[in-house]
Amino acid sequence: MPSEVGCAGQWRTAKVSLGEIRVIQENVQRSALATEELIIEAKKQRISIVLVQEPYIGAVRRMKDYTGTRVYQHTGVGNHTKAAIVVPDNKIHVTQYPELSSPNMVAISVDTERRKLNLVSVYFEPHPNPLSPHLQTLKQVVEKLGRRTIVGGDVNARNVWWGDRITNERGEEAEATFIAPDWRS
């Protein structure tokens, strides 16, 4: 099946279908209802992997487990969870990389019938927090994971390249990083 990519507008969901693996990305803005509905809908739509940003975390400061899913997130000490990966498909073999994860970023790999696929979910705080340290860390993570890595998330930057109406300075910085030759090699 050919890859299908869709992303239009700041609050829309991005979808990618990779043969037997279906991936979506969504920022649920710390809403308990939106987080729960995302999980329910992902199961209904037979989504394999959900890259989620700003999940509802409550007082425990981490995303709770949902029946029939596996939740991957930063498990170390530090700030509360801002990025997670939910896997509703129990047939998928997942490896998490805690050494590559932080409250803002989580990395996993999945074994498909055809190949290994790496996925990274990211959330980068908005201005005035600088973007470049996050982008540098993400670049290092992708270099360690290697080819066949999908990055999905909310970098709090605007760019027409990913379906926004305008491009701002942070969007230019993110785009320059993502299209750099050493990023794609």
Coordinates of C-alpha atoms in Angstrom, one line a residue:
M1 CA 0.0 0.0 0.0
P2 CA 1.5 3.4 -0.9
S3 CA 2.2 5.8 1.9
E4 CA -0.5 8.4 2.6
V5 CA 0.4 11.6 4.4
G6 CA -2.1 14.3 5.4
C7 CA -1.6 17.4 7.5
A8 CA -3.5 20.6 7.1
G9 CA -4.0 23.3 9.6
Q10 CA -2.7 23.7 13.1
W11 CA -5.3 21.4 14.9
R12 CA -5.7 18.6 12.4
T13 CA -4.4 15.1 12.8
A14 CA -1.6 13.8 10.6
K15 CA -2.0 10.3 9.3
V16 CA 0.5 7.9 7.8
S17 CA -0.3 4.4 6.5
L18 CA 2.7 2.1 6.0
G19 CA 1.3 -1.1 4.7
E20 CA 0.1 -2.9 7.9
I21 CA 1.1 0.0 10.3
R22 CA -1.2 3.0 10.6
V23 CA 0.2 6.0 12.5
I24 CA -1.6 9.2 13.6
Q25 CA -0.3 12.3 15.5
E26 CA -2.4 14.5 17.7
N27 CA -1.9 17.2 20.4
V28 CA -4.7 16.8 22.9
Q29 CA -3.9 19.9 24.9
R30 CA -3.9 18.2 28.3
S31 CA -7.6 17.5 28.0
A32 CA -8.8 14.3 29.7
L33 CA -11.8 14.0 27.4
A34 CA -9.7 14.6 24.2
T35 CA -7.1 12.1 25.4
E36 CA -9.7 9.4 26.1
E37 CA -11.6 10.1 22.8
L38 CA -8.3 9.9 20.9
I39 CA -7.6 6.4 22.3
I40 CA -11.2 5.2 21.7
E41 CA -11.1 6.5 18.1
A42 CA -7.7 5.0 17.4
K43 CA -9.0 1.6 18.5
K44 CA -12.1 2.0 16.4
Q45 CA -10.2 3.1 13.3
R46 CA -7.6 0.3 13.9
I47 CA -4.7 2.7 14.3
S48 CA -1.5 0.9 15.1
I49 CA 0.4 3.8 16.7
V50 CA -0.6 7.2 18.2
L51 CA 2.0 9.9 18.6
V52 CA 0.5 12.1 21.2
Q53 CA 1.5 15.5 22.6
E54 CA 0.3 17.2 25.8
P55 CA -1.7 14.2 26.9
Y56 CA -3.9 14.4 30.0
I57 CA -1.6 13.5 32.9
G58 CA -3.5 14.5 36.1
A59 CA -1.7 14.7 39.4
V60 CA 0.5 11.7 38.6
R61 CA 2.4 13.8 36.0
R62 CA 2.4 11.0 33.5
M63 CA -0.1 9.5 31.0
K64 CA -2.2 6.7 32.5
D65 CA -2.6 3.3 30.9
Y66 CA -5.7 2.6 28.9
T67 CA -7.2 -0.9 28.6
G68 CA -5.9 -2.8 25.5
T69 CA -3.1 -0.3 24.9
R70 CA 0.5 0.2 25.7
V71 CA 1.7 3.7 26.6
Y72 CA 5.4 4.6 26.1
Q73 CA 6.7 7.8 27.8
H74 CA 9.7 9.1 29.7
T75 CA 10.0 7.1 32.9
G76 CA 12.8 9.0 34.5
V77 CA 12.7 11.8 37.0
G78 CA 12.1 15.3 35.8
N79 CA 9.2 17.3 34.4
H80 CA 5.8 15.8 33.6
T81 CA 5.1 14.0 30.4
K82 CA 4.6 16.2 27.3
A83 CA 5.0 13.5 24.6
A84 CA 4.0 9.9 24.5
I85 CA 3.4 7.0 22.1
V86 CA 0.3 4.8 22.5
V87 CA 0.1 1.4 20.8
P88 CA -3.4 0.1 20.6
D89 CA -2.3 -2.9 18.4
N90 CA -1.1 -5.6 20.7
K91 CA 0.3 -7.6 17.8
I92 CA 3.1 -5.1 17.2
H93 CA 6.5 -5.8 18.8
V94 CA 7.8 -2.5 20.4
T95 CA 11.2 -1.6 21.7
Q96 CA 11.4 1.6 23.7
Y97 CA 14.6 3.6 24.0
P98 CA 14.6 5.2 27.5
E99 CA 18.1 6.6 26.9
L100 CA 16.7 8.6 24.0
S101 CA 13.6 9.8 25.8
S102 CA 12.8 12.8 27.9
P103 CA 9.6 14.4 29.1
N104 CA 9.5 16.2 25.7
M105 CA 10.4 13.3 23.5
V106 CA 9.9 9.5 23.4
A107 CA 11.4 7.1 20.9
I108 CA 10.4 3.5 20.0
S109 CA 11.0 1.0 17.2
V110 CA 8.5 -1.5 15.8
D111 CA 9.2 -4.6 13.9
T112 CA 6.9 -4.9 10.8
E113 CA 6.7 -7.8 8.4
R114 CA 9.0 -5.9 6.0
R115 CA 11.4 -3.9 8.2
K116 CA 12.1 -2.2 11.5
L117 CA 10.5 1.3 11.8
N118 CA 11.5 3.9 14.3
L119 CA 9.0 6.5 15.7
V120 CA 9.6 9.6 17.8
S121 CA 6.9 11.7 19.4
V122 CA 8.0 15.3 20.3
Y123 CA 6.6 18.3 22.1
F124 CA 8.6 21.5 22.2
E125 CA 7.4 24.4 24.3
P126 CA 6.4 27.6 22.6
H127 CA 8.2 30.9 22.5
P128 CA 10.0 32.3 24.5
N129 CA 11.6 28.9 25.0
P130 CA 14.4 28.4 22.4
L131 CA 13.8 25.8 19.7
S132 CA 17.4 25.1 18.7
P133 CA 18.3 22.9 21.7
H134 CA 15.2 20.7 21.1
L135 CA 16.0 20.4 17.4
Q136 CA 19.6 19.5 18.2
T137 CA 18.5 16.8 20.6
L138 CA 16.0 15.5 18.1
K139 CA 18.7 15.4 15.4
Q140 CA 20.9 13.4 17.6
V141 CA 18.1 10.9 18.4
V142 CA 17.3 10.4 14.7
E143 CA 21.0 9.9 14.0
K144 CA 21.1 7.2 16.6
L145 CA 17.9 5.5 15.4
G146 CA 19.0 5.6 11.8
R147 CA 17.0 5.6 8.6
R148 CA 13.3 4.7 8.5
T149 CA 12.4 7.1 11.4
I150 CA 9.1 8.9 11.6
V151 CA 9.0 12.0 13.7
G152 CA 5.6 13.4 14.7
G153 CA 4.8 16.1 17.1
D154 CA 4.1 19.7 18.0
V155 CA 7.1 21.9 17.7
N156 CA 5.1 25.1 18.4
A157 CA 6.2 26.6 15.1
R158 CA 4.2 27.7 12.1
N159 CA 5.2 26.8 8.5
V160 CA 3.3 26.4 5.3
W161 CA 5.5 23.4 4.6
W162 CA 3.3 21.4 7.1
G163 CA 0.0 23.0 6.2
D164 CA -0.2 26.2 8.1
R165 CA -1.3 29.4 6.5
I166 CA 1.9 31.3 7.5
T167 CA 5.5 30.7 8.4
N168 CA 7.1 32.2 11.5
E169 CA 10.7 32.4 12.6
R170 CA 10.5 29.2 14.6
G171 CA 8.9 27.5 11.5
E172 CA 11.8 28.6 9.4
E173 CA 14.3 27.3 12.0
A174 CA 12.5 23.9 12.2
E175 CA 12.2 23.6 8.4
A176 CA 15.9 24.5 7.9
T177 CA 16.8 21.6 10.3
F178 CA 14.4 19.1 8.8
I179 CA 15.6 19.7 5.2
A180 CA 19.3 19.9 5.9
P181 CA 21.3 17.3 4.0
D182 CA 22.8 15.8 7.1
W183 CA 19.4 15.4 8.6
R184 CA 18.1 13.2 5.8
S185 CA 21.2 11.0 5.2

